[in-house]
XYZ file of C-alpha atoms in Angstrom:
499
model
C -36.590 -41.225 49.761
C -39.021 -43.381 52.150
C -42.335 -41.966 52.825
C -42.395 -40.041 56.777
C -44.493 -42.240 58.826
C -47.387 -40.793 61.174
C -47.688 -40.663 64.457
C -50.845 -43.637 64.526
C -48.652 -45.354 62.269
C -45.800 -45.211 64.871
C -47.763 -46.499 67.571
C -49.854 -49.351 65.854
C -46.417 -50.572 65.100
C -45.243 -50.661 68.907
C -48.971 -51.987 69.469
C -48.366 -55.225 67.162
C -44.479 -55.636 68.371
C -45.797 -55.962 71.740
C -48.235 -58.163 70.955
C -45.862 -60.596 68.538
C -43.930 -60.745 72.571
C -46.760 -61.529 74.282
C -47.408 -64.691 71.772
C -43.584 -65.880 72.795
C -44.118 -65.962 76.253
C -47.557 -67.544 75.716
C -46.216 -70.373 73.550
C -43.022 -70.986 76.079
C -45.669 -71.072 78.748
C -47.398 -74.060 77.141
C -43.982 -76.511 76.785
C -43.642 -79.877 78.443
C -41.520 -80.464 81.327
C -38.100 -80.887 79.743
C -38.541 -76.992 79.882
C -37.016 -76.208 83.649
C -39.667 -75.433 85.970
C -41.033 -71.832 85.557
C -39.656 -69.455 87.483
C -42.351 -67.383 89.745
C -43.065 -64.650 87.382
C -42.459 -61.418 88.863
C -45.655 -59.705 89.399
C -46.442 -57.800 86.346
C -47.161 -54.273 87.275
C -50.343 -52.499 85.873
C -49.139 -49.889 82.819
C -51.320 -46.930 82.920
C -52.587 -46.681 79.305
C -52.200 -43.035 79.327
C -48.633 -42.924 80.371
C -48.024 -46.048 78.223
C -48.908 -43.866 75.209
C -47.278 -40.951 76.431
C -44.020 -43.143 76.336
C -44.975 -44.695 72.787
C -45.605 -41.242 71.732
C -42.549 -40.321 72.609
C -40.695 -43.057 71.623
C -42.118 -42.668 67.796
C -41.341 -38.750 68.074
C -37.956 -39.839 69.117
C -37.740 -42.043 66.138
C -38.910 -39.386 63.349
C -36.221 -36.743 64.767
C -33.825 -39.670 64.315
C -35.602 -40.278 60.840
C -35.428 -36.409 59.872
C -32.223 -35.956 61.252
C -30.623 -38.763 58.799
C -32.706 -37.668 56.067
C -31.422 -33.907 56.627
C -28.032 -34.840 56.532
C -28.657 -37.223 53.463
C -30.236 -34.322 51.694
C -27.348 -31.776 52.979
C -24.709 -34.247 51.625
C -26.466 -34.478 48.742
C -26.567 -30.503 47.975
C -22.916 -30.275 49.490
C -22.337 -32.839 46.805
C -24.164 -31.402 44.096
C -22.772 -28.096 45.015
C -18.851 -29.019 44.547
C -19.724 -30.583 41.379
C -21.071 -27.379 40.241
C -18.371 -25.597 41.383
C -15.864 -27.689 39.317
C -17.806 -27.838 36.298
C -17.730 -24.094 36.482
C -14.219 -23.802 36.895
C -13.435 -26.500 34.130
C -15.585 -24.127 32.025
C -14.159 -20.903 32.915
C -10.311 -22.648 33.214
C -11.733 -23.700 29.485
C -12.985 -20.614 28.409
C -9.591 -18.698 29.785
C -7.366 -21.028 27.596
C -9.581 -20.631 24.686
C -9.159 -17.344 25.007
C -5.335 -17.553 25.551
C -5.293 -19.619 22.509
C -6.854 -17.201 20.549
C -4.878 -14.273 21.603
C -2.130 -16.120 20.774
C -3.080 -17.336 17.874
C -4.053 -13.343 16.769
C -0.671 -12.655 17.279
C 0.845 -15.040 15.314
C -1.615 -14.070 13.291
C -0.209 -10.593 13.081
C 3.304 -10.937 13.522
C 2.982 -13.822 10.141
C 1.195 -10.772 8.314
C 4.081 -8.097 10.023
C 6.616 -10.388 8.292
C 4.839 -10.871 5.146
C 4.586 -7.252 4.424
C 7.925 -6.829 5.423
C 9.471 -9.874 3.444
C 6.955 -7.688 0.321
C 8.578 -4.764 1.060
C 11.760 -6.027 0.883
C 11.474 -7.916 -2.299
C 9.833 -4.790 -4.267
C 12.525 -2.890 -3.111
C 14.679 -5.203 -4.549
C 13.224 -5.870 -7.621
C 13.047 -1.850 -8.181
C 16.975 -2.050 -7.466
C 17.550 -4.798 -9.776
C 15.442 -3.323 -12.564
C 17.325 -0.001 -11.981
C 20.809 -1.744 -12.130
C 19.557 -3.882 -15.437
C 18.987 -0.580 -17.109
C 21.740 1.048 -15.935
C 23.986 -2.254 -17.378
C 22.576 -2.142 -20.323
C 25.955 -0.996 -22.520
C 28.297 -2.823 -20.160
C 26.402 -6.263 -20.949
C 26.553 -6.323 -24.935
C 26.395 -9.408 -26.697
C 30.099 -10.754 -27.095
C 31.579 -12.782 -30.638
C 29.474 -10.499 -32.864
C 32.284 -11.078 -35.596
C 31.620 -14.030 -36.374
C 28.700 -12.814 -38.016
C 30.434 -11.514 -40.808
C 30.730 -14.545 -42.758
C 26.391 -14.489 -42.378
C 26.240 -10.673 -43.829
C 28.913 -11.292 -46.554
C 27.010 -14.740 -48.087
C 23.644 -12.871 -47.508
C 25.253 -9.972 -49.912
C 25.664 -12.807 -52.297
C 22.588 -14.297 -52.211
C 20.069 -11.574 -51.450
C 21.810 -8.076 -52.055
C 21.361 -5.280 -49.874
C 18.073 -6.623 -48.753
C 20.359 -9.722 -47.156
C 22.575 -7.325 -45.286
C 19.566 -5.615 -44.287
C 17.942 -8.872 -42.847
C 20.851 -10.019 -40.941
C 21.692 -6.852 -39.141
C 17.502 -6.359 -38.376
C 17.984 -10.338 -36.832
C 21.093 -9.560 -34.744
C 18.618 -6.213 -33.490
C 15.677 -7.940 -32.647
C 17.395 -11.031 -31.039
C 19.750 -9.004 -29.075
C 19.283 -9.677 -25.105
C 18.257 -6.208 -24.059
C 16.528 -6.022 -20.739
C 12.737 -6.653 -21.512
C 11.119 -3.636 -22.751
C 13.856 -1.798 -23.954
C 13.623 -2.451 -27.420
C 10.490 -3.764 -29.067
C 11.316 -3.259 -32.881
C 14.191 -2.941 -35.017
C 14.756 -2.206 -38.945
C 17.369 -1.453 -41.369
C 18.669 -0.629 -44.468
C 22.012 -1.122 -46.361
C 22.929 1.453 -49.218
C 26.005 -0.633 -50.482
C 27.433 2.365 -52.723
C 27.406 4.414 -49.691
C 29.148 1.944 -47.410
C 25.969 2.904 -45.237
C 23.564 1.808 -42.697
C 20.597 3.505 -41.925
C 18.997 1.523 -38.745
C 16.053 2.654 -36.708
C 15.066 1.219 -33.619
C 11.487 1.529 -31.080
C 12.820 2.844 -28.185
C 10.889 2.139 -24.590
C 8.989 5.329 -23.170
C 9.747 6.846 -20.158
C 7.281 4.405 -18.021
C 9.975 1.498 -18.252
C 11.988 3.246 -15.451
C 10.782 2.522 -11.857
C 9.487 5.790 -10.363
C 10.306 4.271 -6.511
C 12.895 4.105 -4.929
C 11.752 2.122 -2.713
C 9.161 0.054 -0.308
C 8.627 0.780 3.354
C 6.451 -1.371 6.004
C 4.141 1.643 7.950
C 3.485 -0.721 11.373
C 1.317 1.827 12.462
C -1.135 1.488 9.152
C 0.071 -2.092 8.927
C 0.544 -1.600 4.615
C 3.404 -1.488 2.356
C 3.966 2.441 1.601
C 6.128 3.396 -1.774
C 9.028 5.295 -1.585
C 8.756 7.435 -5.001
C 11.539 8.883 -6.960
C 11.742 12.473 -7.824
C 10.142 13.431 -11.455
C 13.451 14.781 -12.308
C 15.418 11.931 -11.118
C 13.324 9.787 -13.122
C 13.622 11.546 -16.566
C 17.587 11.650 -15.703
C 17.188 8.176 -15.518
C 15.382 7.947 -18.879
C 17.540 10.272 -20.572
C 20.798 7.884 -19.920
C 18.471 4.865 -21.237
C 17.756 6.435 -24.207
C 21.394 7.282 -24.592
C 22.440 3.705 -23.969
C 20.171 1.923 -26.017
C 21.515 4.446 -29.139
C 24.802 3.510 -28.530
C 24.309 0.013 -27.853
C 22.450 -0.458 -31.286
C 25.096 1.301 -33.233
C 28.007 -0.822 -31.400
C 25.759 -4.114 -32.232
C 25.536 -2.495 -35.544
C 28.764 -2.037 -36.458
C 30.246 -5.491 -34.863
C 28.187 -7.347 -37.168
C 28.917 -6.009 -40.597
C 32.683 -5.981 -42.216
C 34.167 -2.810 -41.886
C 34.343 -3.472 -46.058
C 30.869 -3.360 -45.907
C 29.697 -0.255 -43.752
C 31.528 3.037 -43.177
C 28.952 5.161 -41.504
C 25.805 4.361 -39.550
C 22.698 6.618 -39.477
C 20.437 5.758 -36.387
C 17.016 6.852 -35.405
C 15.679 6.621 -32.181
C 11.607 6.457 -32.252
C 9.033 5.938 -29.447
C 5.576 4.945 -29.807
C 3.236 6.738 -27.712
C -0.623 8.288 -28.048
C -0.630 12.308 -28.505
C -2.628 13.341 -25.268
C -3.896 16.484 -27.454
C -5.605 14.337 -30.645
C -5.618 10.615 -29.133
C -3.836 9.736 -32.257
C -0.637 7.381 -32.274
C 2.921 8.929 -33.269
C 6.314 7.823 -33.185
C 8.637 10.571 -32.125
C 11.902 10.750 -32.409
C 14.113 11.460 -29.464
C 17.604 10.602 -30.995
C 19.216 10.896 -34.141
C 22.802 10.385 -35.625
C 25.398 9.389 -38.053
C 28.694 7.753 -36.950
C 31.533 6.951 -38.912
C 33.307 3.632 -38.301
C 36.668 5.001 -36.770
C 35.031 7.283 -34.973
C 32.366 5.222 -33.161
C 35.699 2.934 -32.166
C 37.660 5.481 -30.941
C 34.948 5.193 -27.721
C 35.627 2.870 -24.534
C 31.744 1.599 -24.029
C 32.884 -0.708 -21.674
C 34.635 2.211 -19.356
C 31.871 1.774 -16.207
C 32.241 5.642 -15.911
C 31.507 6.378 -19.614
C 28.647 9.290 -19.890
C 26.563 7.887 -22.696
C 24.972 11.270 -22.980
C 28.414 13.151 -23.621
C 29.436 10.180 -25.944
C 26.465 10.884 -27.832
C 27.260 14.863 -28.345
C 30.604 13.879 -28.952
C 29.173 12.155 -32.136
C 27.101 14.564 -32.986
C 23.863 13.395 -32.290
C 20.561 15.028 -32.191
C 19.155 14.333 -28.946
C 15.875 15.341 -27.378
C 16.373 18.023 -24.472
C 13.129 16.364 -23.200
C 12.767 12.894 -24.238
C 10.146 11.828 -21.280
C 8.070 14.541 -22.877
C 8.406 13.127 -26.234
C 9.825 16.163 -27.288
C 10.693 15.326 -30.838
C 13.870 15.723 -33.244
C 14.257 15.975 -36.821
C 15.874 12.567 -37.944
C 18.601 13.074 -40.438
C 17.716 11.107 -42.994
C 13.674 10.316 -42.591
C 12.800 6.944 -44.227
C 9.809 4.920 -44.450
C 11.107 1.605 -43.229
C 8.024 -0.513 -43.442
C 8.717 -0.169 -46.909
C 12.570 -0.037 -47.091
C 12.533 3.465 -49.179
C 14.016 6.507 -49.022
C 11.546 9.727 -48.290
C 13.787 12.365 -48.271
C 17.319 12.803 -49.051
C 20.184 13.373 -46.795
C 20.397 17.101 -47.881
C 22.274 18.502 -44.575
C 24.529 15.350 -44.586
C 25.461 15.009 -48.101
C 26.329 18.828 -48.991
C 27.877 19.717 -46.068
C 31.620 19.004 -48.139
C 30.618 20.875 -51.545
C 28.573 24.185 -52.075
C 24.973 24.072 -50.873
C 22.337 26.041 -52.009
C 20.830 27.454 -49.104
C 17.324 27.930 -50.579
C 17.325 24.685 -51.914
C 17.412 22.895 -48.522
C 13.895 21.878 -46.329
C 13.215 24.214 -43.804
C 14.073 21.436 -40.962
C 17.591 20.792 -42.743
C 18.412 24.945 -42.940
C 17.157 24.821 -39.150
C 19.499 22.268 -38.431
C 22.133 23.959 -40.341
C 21.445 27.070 -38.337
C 21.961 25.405 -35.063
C 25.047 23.705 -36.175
C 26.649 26.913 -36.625
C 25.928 28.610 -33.659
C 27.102 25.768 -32.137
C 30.681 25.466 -33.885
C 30.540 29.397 -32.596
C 30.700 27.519 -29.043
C 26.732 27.891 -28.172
C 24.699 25.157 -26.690
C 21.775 24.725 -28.784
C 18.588 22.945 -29.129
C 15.206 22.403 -31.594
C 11.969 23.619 -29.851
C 9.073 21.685 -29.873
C 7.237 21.864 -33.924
C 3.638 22.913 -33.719
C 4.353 24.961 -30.416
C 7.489 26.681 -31.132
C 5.706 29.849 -30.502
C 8.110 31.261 -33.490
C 11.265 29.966 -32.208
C 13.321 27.429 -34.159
C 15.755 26.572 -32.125
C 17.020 27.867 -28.347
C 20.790 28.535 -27.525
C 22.762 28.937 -24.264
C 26.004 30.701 -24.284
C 27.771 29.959 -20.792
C 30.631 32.386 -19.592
C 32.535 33.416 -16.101
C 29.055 35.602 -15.373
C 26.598 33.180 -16.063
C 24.522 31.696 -19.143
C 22.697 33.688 -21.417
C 19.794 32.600 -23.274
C 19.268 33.146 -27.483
C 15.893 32.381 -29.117
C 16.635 32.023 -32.245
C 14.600 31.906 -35.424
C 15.468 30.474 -38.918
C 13.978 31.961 -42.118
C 14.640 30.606 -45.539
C 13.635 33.344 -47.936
C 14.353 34.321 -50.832
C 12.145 38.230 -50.254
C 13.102 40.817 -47.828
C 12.093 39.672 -43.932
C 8.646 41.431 -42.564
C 9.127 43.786 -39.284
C 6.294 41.935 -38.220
C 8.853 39.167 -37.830
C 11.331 41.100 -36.155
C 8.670 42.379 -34.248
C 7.103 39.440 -33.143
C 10.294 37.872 -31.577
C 10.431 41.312 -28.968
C 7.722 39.903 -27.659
C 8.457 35.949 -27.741
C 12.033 36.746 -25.912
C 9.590 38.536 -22.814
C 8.048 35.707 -23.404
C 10.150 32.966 -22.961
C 12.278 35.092 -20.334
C 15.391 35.053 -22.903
C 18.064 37.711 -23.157
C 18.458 37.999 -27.041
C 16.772 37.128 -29.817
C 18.007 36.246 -33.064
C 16.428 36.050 -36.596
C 18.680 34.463 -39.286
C 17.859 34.494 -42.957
C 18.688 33.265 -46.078
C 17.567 36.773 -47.921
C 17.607 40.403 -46.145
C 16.328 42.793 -44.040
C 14.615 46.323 -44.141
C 15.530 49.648 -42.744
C 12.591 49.638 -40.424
C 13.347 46.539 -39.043
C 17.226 47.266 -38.472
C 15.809 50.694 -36.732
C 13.510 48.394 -34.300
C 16.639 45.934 -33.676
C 18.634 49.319 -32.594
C 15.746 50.619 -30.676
C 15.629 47.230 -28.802
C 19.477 46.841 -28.052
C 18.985 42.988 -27.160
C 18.327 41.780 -31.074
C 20.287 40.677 -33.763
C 19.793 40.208 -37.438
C 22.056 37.737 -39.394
C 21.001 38.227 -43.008
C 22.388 36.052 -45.896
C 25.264 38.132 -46.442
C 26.286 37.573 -42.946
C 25.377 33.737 -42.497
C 27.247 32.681 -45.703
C 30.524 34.107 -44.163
C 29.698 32.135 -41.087
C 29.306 29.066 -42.533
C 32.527 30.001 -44.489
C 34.058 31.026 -40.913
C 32.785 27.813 -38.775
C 31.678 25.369 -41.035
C 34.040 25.886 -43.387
C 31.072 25.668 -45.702
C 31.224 27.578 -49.068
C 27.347 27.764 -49.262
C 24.998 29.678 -52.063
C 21.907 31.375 -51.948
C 20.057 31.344 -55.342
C 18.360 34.909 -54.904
C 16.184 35.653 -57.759
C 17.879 39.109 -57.559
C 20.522 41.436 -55.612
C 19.176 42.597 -52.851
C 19.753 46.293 -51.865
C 23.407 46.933 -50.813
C 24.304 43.868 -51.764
C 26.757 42.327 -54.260
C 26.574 39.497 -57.088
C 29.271 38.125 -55.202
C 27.560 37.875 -52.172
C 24.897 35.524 -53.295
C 27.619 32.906 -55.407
């Protein structure tokens, strides 16, 4: 912007214009004659100096307001200018700043609703994997292998080649290579005793962890997280109960499909599971299901019937089954065998002398336990093994259901050959207030005294069952003509009574 000029400045510059005029006229004044004649000058009149500044005064104040003036609306524009460029910078920055902020708003909820649908889509799937695992297990008898007879040609020509250990071999192949759901069995083993026609197999069952405890998977919105849906405890060991059930018979049918029916009569089957024991830390392998099946009557069951019980099937066979398998409640096998090194432990006492006379003091106290139960249930009670190391002096527990109600028997098994302690008698008193049962019974192979018959009558809710008494059960039931080697008569007794 041009520098303001004074006022001095303003009138030396009118000063010299009117001088630069003066020179003009002096120089026309001073032309030869083809100039017209000059015109009588008007008679110049005499300029007061002091108004003559005045006016030039004046006339340069005039000037500078026209000067200012320009320059003050220059400078207005300018700011007018400068201002609406401000103004829509701003706005493109805030119109900026609000779509940013759209954007991201936007972009949060997609953000969110993605996640929303991700847990949802999680849900969903776990929930249907659960169901799927649940229906695998559930499936797991309906979906046996198919054309296992054509594996009889195998077992025959490994008979020729390799013995019993062949037969043995093939049937622990057809086991482990069997498409069970994964999990459900991790070991298998066998044994062939060709002069029994028999099969002793035994088989790692899962533990109770392979069934899903949910039900099911449920998006929370509010907590935005994937909640699970749990099953109850005792629909979970229901669930594990039938598994175990399934897998037993599955194994046997597998069993028996792949050997000649020349070859195998009856199966034995043990059902073990390897777990820790939460009281010592050290492994074990309980058995929760135990059983021998005879050929015709292991066919005489529908497997593939979709509304088959496999627990039922499995009493109907005869089967020692854990009343508490998720608990690794344990059974005693029938025939115990150390498989790792294909021989025989024990023998199969309960088993093999059931059809001749048994000596009832010559059995193991788990066989004469199971021999006990046996007979009370062929006398129509429901019965079951407690629980070894913490049986509390109870052998075995039986349920006796009528129009009133069930009753419960705690029942204890001795195999003696001296007369039974009152303590004994005694003790149970106090394990049936114990165990909240309504009778107690002792059962023995030898006799009892007159003090604890007295205590029984006292008591009114216990009952003795000396040998006398349980050989003409076994007779009665059983159809068992059993001994008991005595060393001597007991009192009251008769030779006859002990042969």
């Amino acid at each position: 912007m041009a520098r303001r000029k004074t006022v001095a400045e303003v009138l030396a510059e009118a000063y010299r214009l009117k001088q630069q005029a003066r020179a003009v006229e002096a120089q026309q004044a001073s032309t030869p004659a083809a100039v017209p004649p000059p015109q009588p000058r008007p008679r110049r009149r005499k300029v007061d100096p002091a108004v003559e500044h005045a006016r030039l005064l004046a006339a340069g104040e005039k000037h500078l307001r026209r000067e200012d003036a320009a320059r003050a609306k220059e400078a207005a524009r300018v700011e007018a200018e400068l201002v609406k460029r401000q103004t829509a910078r701003r706005r493109a920055e805030e119109t900026k700043k609000r779509e940013e902020a759209q954007a991201e708003k936007a972009a949060e909820r997609q953000a969110r609703q993605a996640e929303t649908d991700r847990l949802k889509a999680r849900a969903e799937q776990d929930t249907a994997d659960c169901q799927r695992r649940r229906e695998e297990l559930e499936t797991v008898l309906l979906l046996r292998p198919d054309g296992l007879e054509l594996w009889h040609s195998h077992v025959e020509q490994a008979l020729i080649h390799d013995g019993p250990q062949g037969v043995s071999n093939v049937v622990e192949d057809l086991l482990r290579r069997s498409p069970v759901p994964e999990g459900c069995r991790t070991a298998a083993n066998a044994i062939y005793v060709p002069e029994a026609r028999q099969l002793l197999i035994e088989v790692d069952l899962p533990n109770h962890e392979i069934i899903p405890p949910v039900a099911s998977y449920r998006y929370i919105a509010q907590r935005s997280e994937v909640v699970p849906q749990p099953l109850k405890q005792a629909e979970v060991h229901d669930a594990y109960a039938r598994l175990v059930a399934r897998l037993a018979l599955r194994a046997m049918d597998e069993a028996f499909s792949v050997t000649p029916a020349a070859f195998v009569e009856s199966i034995i089957l043990n059902g073990r599971v390897n777990a820790t024991d939460r009281a010592t830390g050290q492994a074990l392998r309980a058995c929760v299901v135990s059983l021998v099946a005879l050929r015709k009557d292991f066919a005489e069951l529908v497997l593939d019937e979709p509304r088959l019980d496999p627990q039922q099937c499995l009493h109907r066979l005869g089967a020692t089954v854990s009343k508490h398998p998720h608990d690794l409640e344990p059974v005693t096998p029938v025939v115990e065998a150390d498989l790792s090194h294909y021989r025989i432990i024990t023998e199969t006492a309960v088993v093999a002398t059931l059809d001749s006379r048994p000596d009832l003091l010559q059995m193991n106290p788990y066989d004469f336990e199971r021999l006990v139960r046996e007979l009370f249930e062929a006398m129509g009670y429901e019965t079951w093994r407690t629980q070894g190391s913490r049986d509390d002096g109870v052998d075995a527990v039986a349920t006796l259901t009528d129009p009133t109600g069930s009753t419960i028997f705690a029942i204890q098994a001795k195999r003696s050959k001296n007369v039974v302690p009152v303590n004994t008698v005694r003790a149970m008193s106090g394990v049936m207030h114990d165990k909240d049962a309504g009778y107690g019974i002792v059962v023995t192979t030898s006799w009892f005294g007159k003090d604890s018959h007295d205590f029984a009558r006292r008591n009114g809710r216990l009952r003795l069952i000396d040998g006398r008494n349980l050989k003409a059960l076994l007779a009665a039931h059983l159809n068992i003509d059993a001994l008991i080697g005595l060393p001597k008569v007991p009192p009251g007794w008769q030779a006859d009574d002990l042969a």
